[in-house]
Tab-separated table of C-alpha atoms in Angstrom:
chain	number	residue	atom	x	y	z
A	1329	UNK	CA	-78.896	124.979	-78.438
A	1330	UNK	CA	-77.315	127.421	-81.388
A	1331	UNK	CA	-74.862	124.133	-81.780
A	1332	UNK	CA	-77.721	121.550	-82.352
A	1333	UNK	CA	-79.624	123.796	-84.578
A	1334	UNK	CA	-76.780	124.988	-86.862
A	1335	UNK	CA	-77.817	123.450	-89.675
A	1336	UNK	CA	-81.297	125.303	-89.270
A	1337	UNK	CA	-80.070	128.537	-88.562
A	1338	UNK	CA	-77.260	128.653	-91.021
A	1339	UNK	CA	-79.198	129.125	-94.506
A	1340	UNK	CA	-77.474	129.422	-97.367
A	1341	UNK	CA	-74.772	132.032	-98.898
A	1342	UNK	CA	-75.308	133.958	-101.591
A	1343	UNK	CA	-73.439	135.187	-104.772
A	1344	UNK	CA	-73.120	138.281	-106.694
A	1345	UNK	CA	-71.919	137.357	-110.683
A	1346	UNK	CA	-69.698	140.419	-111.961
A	1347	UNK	CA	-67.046	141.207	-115.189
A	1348	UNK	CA	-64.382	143.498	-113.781
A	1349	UNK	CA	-61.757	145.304	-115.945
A	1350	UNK	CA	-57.695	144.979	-115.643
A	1351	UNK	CA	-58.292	146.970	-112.364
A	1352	UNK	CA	-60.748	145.039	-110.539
A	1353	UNK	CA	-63.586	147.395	-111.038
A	1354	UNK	CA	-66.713	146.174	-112.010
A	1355	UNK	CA	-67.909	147.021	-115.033
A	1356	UNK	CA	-70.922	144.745	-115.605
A	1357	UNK	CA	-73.145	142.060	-113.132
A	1358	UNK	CA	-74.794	138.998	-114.503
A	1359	UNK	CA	-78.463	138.840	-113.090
A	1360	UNK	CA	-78.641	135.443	-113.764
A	1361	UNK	CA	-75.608	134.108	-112.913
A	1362	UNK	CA	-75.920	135.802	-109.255
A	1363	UNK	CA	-77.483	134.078	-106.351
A	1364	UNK	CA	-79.984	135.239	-103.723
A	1365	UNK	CA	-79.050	134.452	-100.063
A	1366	UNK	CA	-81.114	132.344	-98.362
A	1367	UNK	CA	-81.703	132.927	-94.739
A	1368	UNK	CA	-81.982	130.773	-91.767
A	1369	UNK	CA	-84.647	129.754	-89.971
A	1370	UNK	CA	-85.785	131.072	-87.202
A	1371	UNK	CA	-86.552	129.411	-84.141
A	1372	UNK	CA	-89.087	130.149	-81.536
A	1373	UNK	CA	-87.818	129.260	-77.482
A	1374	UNK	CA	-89.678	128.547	-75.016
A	1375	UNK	CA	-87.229	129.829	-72.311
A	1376	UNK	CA	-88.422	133.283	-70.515
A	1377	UNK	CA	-86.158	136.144	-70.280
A	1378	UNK	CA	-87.504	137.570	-66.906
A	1379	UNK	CA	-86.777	133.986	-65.178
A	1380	UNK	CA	-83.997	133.254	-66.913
A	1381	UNK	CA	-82.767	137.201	-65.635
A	1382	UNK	CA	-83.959	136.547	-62.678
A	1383	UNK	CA	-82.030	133.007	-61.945
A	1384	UNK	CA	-79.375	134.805	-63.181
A	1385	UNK	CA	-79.245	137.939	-60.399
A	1386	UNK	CA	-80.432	135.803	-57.532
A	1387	UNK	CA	-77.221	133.019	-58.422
A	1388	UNK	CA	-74.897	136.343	-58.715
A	1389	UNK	CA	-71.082	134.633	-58.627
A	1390	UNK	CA	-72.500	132.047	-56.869
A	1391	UNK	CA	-71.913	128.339	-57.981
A	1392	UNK	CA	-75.672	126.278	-59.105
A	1393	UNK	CA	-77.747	125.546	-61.818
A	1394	UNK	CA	-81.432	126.163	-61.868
A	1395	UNK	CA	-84.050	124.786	-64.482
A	1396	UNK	CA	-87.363	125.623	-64.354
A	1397	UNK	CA	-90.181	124.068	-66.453
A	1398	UNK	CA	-93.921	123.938	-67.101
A	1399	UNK	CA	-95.000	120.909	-66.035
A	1400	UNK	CA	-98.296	120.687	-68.182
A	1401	UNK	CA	-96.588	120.669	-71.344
A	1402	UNK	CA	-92.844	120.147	-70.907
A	1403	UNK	CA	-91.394	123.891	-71.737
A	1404	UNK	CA	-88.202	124.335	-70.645
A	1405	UNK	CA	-88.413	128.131	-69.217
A	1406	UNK	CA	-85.203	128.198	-67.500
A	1407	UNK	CA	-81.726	126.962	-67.841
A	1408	UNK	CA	-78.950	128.729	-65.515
A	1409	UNK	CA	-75.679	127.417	-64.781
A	1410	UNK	CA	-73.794	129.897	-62.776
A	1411	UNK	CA	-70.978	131.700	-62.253
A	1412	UNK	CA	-71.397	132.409	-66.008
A	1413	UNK	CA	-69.322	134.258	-68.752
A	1414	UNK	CA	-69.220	136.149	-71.969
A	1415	UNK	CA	-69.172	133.894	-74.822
A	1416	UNK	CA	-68.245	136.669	-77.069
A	1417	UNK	CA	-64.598	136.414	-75.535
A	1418	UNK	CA	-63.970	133.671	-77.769
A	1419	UNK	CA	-65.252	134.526	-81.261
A	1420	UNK	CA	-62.275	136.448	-82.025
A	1421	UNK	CA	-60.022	134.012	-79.740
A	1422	UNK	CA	-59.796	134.463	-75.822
A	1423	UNK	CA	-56.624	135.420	-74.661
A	1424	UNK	CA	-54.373	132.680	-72.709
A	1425	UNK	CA	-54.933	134.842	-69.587
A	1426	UNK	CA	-58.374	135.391	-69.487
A	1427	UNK	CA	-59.543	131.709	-70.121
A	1428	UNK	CA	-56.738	130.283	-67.416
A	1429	UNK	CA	-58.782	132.400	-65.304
A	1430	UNK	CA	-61.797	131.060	-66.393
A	1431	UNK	CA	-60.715	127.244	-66.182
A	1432	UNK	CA	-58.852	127.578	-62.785
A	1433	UNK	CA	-61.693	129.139	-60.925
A	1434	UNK	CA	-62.959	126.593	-58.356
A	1435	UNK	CA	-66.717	127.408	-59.225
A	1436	UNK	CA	-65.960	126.452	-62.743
A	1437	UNK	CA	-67.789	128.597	-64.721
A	1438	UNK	CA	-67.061	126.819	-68.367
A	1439	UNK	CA	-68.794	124.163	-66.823
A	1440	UNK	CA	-73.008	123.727	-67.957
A	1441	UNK	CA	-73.926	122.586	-64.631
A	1442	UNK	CA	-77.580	122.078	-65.476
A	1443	UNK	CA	-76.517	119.325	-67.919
A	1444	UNK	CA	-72.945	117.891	-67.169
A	1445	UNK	CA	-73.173	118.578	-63.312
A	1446	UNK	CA	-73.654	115.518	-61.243
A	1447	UNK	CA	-75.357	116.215	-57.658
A	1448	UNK	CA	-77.073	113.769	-55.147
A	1449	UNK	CA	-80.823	114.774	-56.071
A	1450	UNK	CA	-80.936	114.387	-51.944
A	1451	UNK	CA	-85.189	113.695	-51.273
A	1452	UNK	CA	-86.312	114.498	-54.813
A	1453	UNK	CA	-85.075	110.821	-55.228
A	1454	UNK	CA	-87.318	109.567	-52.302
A	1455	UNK	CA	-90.995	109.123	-54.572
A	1456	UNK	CA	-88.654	106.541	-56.824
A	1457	UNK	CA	-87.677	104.168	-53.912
A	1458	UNK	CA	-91.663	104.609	-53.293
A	1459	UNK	CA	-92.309	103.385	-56.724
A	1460	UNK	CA	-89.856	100.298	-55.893
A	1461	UNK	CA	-91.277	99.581	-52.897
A	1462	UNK	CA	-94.975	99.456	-53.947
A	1463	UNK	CA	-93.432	97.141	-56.857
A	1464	UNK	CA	-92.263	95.104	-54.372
A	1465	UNK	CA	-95.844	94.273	-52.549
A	1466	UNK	CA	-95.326	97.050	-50.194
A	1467	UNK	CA	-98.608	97.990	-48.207
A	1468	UNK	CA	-98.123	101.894	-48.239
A	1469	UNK	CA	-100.137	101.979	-45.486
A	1470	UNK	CA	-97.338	99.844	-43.662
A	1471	UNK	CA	-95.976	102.153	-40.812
A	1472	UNK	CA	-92.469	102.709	-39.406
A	1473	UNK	CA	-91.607	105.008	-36.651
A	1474	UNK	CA	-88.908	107.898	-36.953
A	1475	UNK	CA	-87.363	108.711	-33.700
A	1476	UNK	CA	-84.658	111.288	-35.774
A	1477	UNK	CA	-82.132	107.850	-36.651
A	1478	UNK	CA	-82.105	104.163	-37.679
A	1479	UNK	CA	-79.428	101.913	-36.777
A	1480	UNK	CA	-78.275	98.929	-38.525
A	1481	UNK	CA	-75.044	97.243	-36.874
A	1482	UNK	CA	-72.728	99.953	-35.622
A	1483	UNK	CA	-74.077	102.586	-38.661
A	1484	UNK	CA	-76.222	105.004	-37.645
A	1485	UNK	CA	-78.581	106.972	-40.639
A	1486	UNK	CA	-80.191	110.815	-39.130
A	1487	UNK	CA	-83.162	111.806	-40.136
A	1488	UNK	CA	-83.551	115.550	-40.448
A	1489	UNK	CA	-86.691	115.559	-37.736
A	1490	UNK	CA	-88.626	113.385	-35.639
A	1491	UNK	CA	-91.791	112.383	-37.470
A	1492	UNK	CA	-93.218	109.306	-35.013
A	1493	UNK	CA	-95.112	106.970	-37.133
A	1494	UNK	CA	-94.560	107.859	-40.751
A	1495	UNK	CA	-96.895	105.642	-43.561
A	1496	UNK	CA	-95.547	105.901	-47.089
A	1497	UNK	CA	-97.976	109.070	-47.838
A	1498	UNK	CA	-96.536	111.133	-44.996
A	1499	UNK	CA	-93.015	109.274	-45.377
A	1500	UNK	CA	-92.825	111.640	-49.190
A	1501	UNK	CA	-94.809	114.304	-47.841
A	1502	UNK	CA	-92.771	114.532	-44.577
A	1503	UNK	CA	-89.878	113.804	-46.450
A	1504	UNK	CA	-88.815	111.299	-43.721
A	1505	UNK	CA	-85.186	109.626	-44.145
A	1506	UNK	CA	-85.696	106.609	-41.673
A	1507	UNK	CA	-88.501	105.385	-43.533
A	1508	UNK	CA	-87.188	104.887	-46.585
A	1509	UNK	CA	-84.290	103.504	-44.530
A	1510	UNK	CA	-85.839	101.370	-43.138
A	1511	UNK	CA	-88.046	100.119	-46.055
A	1512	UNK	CA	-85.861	100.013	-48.550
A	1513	UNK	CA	-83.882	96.606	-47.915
A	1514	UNK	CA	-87.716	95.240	-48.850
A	1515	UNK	CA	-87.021	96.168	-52.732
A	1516	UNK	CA	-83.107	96.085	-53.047
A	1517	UNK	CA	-81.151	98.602	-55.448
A	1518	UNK	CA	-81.958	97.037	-58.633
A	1519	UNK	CA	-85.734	97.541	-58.457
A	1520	UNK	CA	-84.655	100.660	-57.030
A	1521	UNK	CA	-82.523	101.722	-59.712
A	1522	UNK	CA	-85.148	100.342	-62.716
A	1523	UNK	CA	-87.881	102.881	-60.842
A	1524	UNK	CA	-85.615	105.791	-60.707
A	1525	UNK	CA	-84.901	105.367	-64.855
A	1526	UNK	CA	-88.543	105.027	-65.689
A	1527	UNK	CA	-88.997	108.724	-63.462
A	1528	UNK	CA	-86.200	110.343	-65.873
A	1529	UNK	CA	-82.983	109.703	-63.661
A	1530	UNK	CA	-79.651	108.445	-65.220
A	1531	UNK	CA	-81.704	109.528	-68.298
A	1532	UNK	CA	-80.788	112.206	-71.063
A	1533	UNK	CA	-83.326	115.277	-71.235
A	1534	UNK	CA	-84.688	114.906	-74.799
A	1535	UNK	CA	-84.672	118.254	-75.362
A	1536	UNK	CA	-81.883	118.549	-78.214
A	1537	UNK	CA	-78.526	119.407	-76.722
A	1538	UNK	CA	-76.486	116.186	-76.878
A	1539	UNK	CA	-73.467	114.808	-74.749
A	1540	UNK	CA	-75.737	115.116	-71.391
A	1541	UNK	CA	-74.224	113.465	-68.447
A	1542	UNK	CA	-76.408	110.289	-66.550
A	1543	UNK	CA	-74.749	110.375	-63.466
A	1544	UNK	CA	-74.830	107.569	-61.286
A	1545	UNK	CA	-77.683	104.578	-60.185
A	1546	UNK	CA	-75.826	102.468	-57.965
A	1547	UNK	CA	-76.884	98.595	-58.720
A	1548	UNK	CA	-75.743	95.027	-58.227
A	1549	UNK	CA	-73.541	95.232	-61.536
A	1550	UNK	CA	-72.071	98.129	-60.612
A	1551	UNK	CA	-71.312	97.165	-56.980
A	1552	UNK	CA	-69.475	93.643	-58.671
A	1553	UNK	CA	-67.620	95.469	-61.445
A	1554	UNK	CA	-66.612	98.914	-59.295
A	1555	UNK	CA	-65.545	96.657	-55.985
A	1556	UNK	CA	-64.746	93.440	-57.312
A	1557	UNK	CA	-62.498	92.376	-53.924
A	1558	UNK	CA	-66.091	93.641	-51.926
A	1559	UNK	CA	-69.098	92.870	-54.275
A	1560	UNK	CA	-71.733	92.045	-52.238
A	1561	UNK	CA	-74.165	95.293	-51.107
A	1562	UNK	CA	-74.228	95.240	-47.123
A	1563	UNK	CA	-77.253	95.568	-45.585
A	1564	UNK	CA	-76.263	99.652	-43.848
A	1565	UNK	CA	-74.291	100.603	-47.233
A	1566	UNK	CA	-77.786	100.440	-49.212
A	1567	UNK	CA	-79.063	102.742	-46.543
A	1568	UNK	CA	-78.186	106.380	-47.599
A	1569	UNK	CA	-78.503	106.176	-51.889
A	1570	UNK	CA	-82.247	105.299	-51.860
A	1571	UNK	CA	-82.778	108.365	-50.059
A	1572	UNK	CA	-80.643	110.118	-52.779
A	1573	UNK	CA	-77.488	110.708	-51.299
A	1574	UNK	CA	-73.854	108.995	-51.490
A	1575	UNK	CA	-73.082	107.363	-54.688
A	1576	UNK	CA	-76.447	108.663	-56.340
A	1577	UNK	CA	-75.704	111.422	-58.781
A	1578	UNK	CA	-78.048	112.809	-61.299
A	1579	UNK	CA	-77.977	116.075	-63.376
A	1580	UNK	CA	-80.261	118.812	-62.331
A	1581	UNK	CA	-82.061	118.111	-65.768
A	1582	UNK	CA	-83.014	114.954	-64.896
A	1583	UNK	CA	-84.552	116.355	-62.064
A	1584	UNK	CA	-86.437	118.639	-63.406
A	1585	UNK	CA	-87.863	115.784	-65.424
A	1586	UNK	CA	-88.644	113.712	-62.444
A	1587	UNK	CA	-91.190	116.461	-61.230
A	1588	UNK	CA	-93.544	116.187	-64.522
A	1589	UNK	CA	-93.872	112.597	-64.688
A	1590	UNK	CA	-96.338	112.457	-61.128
A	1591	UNK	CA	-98.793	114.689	-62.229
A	1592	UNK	CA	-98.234	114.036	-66.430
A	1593	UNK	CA	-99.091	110.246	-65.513
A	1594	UNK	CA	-95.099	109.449	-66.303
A	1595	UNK	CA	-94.695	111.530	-69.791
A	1596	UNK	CA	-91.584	112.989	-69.458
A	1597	UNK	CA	-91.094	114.697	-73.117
A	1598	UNK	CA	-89.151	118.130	-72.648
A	1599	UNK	CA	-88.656	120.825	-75.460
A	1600	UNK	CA	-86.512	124.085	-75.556
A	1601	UNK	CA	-88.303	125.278	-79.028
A	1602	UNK	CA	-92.041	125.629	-78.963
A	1603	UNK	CA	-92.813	125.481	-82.353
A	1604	UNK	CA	-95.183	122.573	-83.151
A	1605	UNK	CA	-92.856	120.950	-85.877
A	1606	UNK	CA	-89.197	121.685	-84.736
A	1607	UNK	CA	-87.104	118.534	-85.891
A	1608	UNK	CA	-84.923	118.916	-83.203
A	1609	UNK	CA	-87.834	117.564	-80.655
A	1610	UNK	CA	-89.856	115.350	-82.754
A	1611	UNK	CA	-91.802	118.468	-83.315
A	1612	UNK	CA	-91.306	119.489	-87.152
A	1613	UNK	CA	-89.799	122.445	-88.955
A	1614	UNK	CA	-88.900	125.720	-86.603
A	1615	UNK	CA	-90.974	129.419	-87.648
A	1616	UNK	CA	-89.015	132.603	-87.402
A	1617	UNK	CA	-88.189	134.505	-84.286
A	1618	UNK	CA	-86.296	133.754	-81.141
A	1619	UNK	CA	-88.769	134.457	-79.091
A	1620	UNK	CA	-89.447	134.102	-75.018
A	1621	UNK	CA	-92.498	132.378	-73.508
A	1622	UNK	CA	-94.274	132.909	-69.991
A	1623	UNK	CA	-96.104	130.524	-67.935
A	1624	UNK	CA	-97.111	130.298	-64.573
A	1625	UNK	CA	-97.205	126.448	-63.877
A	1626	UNK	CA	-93.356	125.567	-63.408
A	1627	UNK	CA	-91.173	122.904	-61.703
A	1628	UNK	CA	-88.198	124.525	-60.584
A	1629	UNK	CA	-84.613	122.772	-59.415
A	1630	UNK	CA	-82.213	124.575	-57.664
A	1631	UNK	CA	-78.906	123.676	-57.010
C-alpha cells in the first residue's frame, strides 16, 4: 500500500539558501531563496488494528492469509499473510544470513499470501457453478440425491455427508458436493468459468496494490492449449473444479470479493483508504492521518 501511494506520501523537499565563509560556516541565509518543505499527504485506512492484531496472534508461525471485509461498503479491515517478518531488516540492508533464512523457510514468509497465494477456494466456489447452472435453464428446484458419492465410469467423487435429496437451495446451504457433481455437466466449464469472473474470481481486487495473482479458471481453451495430445474435457475430470477444488485456484482476495457481491446485488468495489476522494480507488484526494476503522458487518476468509 506505502508502494502504490508513494507519490502521495512523499511531498516535497525543502531547501535552506545560506553564504558560508572560507570555513564553511554560515554567515548569512537568504529568506527568499530558501524553500519550505512540503509534506505528504496523509492517508486515512480502513484496516482495524485490533483485527488485524488479532489475525495476527491467532495465525502465530502458522502458514495462511486472512482478509476480512465489510460487506456493506467494501472496507478492507483485514489483510494477514502469515508467518510474517520485520520489514525494518531491510532498510539498512538484511544480512545474507538472515534473508536465506527467510526465503528457505517452507512457510514462506516473504510471500503476501492474501494476494499472490493461489488456493482451491474449496465450496466458496459452489454459489458460481449455481449461477451457471440457472444460466443454463436449470430448475433450482430440480432435485438430486446425495448418498455421500457420485460415480461416473470407474471415478468416484465423496461428498463430505449424506444429505438425501438436495435442491439447489439446500445443495449451497448444505454445501453438498454430489450435487453440483452431478449438475454440473448441464452447464459445462465455460459458462462455469464466465460465472465465477462476474463473482470476482480470476479477478484483481481493485483496491490499489498492483501485480495481484488470478489464479486459475479451468476452460475449454485452456484444456486445448495446456493438453494439446488430450484436449477434450472428460465427462469425471469436470467433476471436482466446479466444486472448487483441483485445477481451480484463486487468491484469498478474490474470495473475499466473492462474499459481497450476493448480498451487494454483484458490486464488488473494494478500498483499503476510506477517504471519499483517494485517487488510488476512484475515490479522490487522501486527508491526513493513518488511521484504523471498526465495523461489525465483515466477510472474513481464512486460509
Amino acid at each position: 500500500m506505502e508502494k502504490s501511494l508513494d507519490a502521495e506520501l512523499r511531498g516535497e523537499a525543502g531547501g535552506l539558501r545560506v553564504e558560508v565563509d572560507a570555513r564553511g560556516r554560515v554567515v548569512a541565509e537568504d529568506v527568499e531563496g530558501s524553500k519550505e518543505p512540503v509534506p505528504g499527504e496523509e492517508v486515512i485506512m480502513t484496516l482495524d488494528a485490533d483485527v488485524q492484531n488479532r489475525a495476527l496472534e491467532v495465525f502465530g508461525d502458522e502458514s495462511g492469509s486472512c482478509v476480512v471485509m465489510d460487506v456493506r461498503n467494501g472496507d478492507v479491515l483485514c489483510m494477514v499473510s502469515s508467518p510474517s517478518f520485520d520489514p525494518n531488516l531491510f532498510v539498512s540492508g538484511v544480512p545474507t544470513r538472515i534473508y536465506r533464512a527467510l526465503a528457505d523457510y517452507e512457510r514462506k514468509p516473504l510471500l503476501d499470501k492474501a494476494i499472490y497465494g493461489t488456493f482451491p477456494p474449496g465450496s466458496t466456489f459452489k454459489p458460481a457453478t449455481a449461477l451457471a447452472l440457472l444460466e443454463a435453464g436449470v430448475n433450482p428446484a430440480e432435485r438430486v440425491v446425495c448418498r455421500g458419492s457420485w460415480r461416473t465410469g470407474n471415478k468416484v467423487q465423496r461428498c463430505w455427508g449424506v444429505h438425501g435429496s438436495q435442491d439447489m437451495h439446500n445443495a449451497i446451504k448444505n454445501s453438498c458436493g454430489v450435487y453440483f457433481y452431478a449438475m454440473c455437466n448441464r452447464a459445462g466449464v465455460d459458462l462455469i468459468k464466465a460465472a465465477a469472473e462476474k463473482l470476482g474470481f480470476y479477478q484483481e481486487c481493485d483496491i490499489g496494490i498492483g501485480n495481484q495473482r488470478r489464479g486459475l479458471l479451468p476452460s475449454t481453451a485452456w484444456k486445448r492449449e495446456t493438453f494439446p495430445h488430450d484436449p477434450v474435457w472428460h465427462p469425471g475430470r469436470r467433476h471436482p473444479w466446479p466444486s472448487g477444488r483441483e485445477r481451480c485456484r484463486s487468491t484469498v482476495c478474490s474470495w473475499r470479493s466473492s462474499p459481497r457481491a450476493w448480498p451487494m446485488g454483484a458490486s464488488r468495489s473494494s478500498r483499503a483508504c476510506s477517504s471519499p476522494s483517494v485517487e488510488l480507488t476512484g475515490r479522490g484526494p487522501p486527508s491526513r492521518t493513518y488511521r484504523f476503522r471498526r465495523s461489525t458487518s465483515t466477510s472474513c476468509v481464512l486460509v
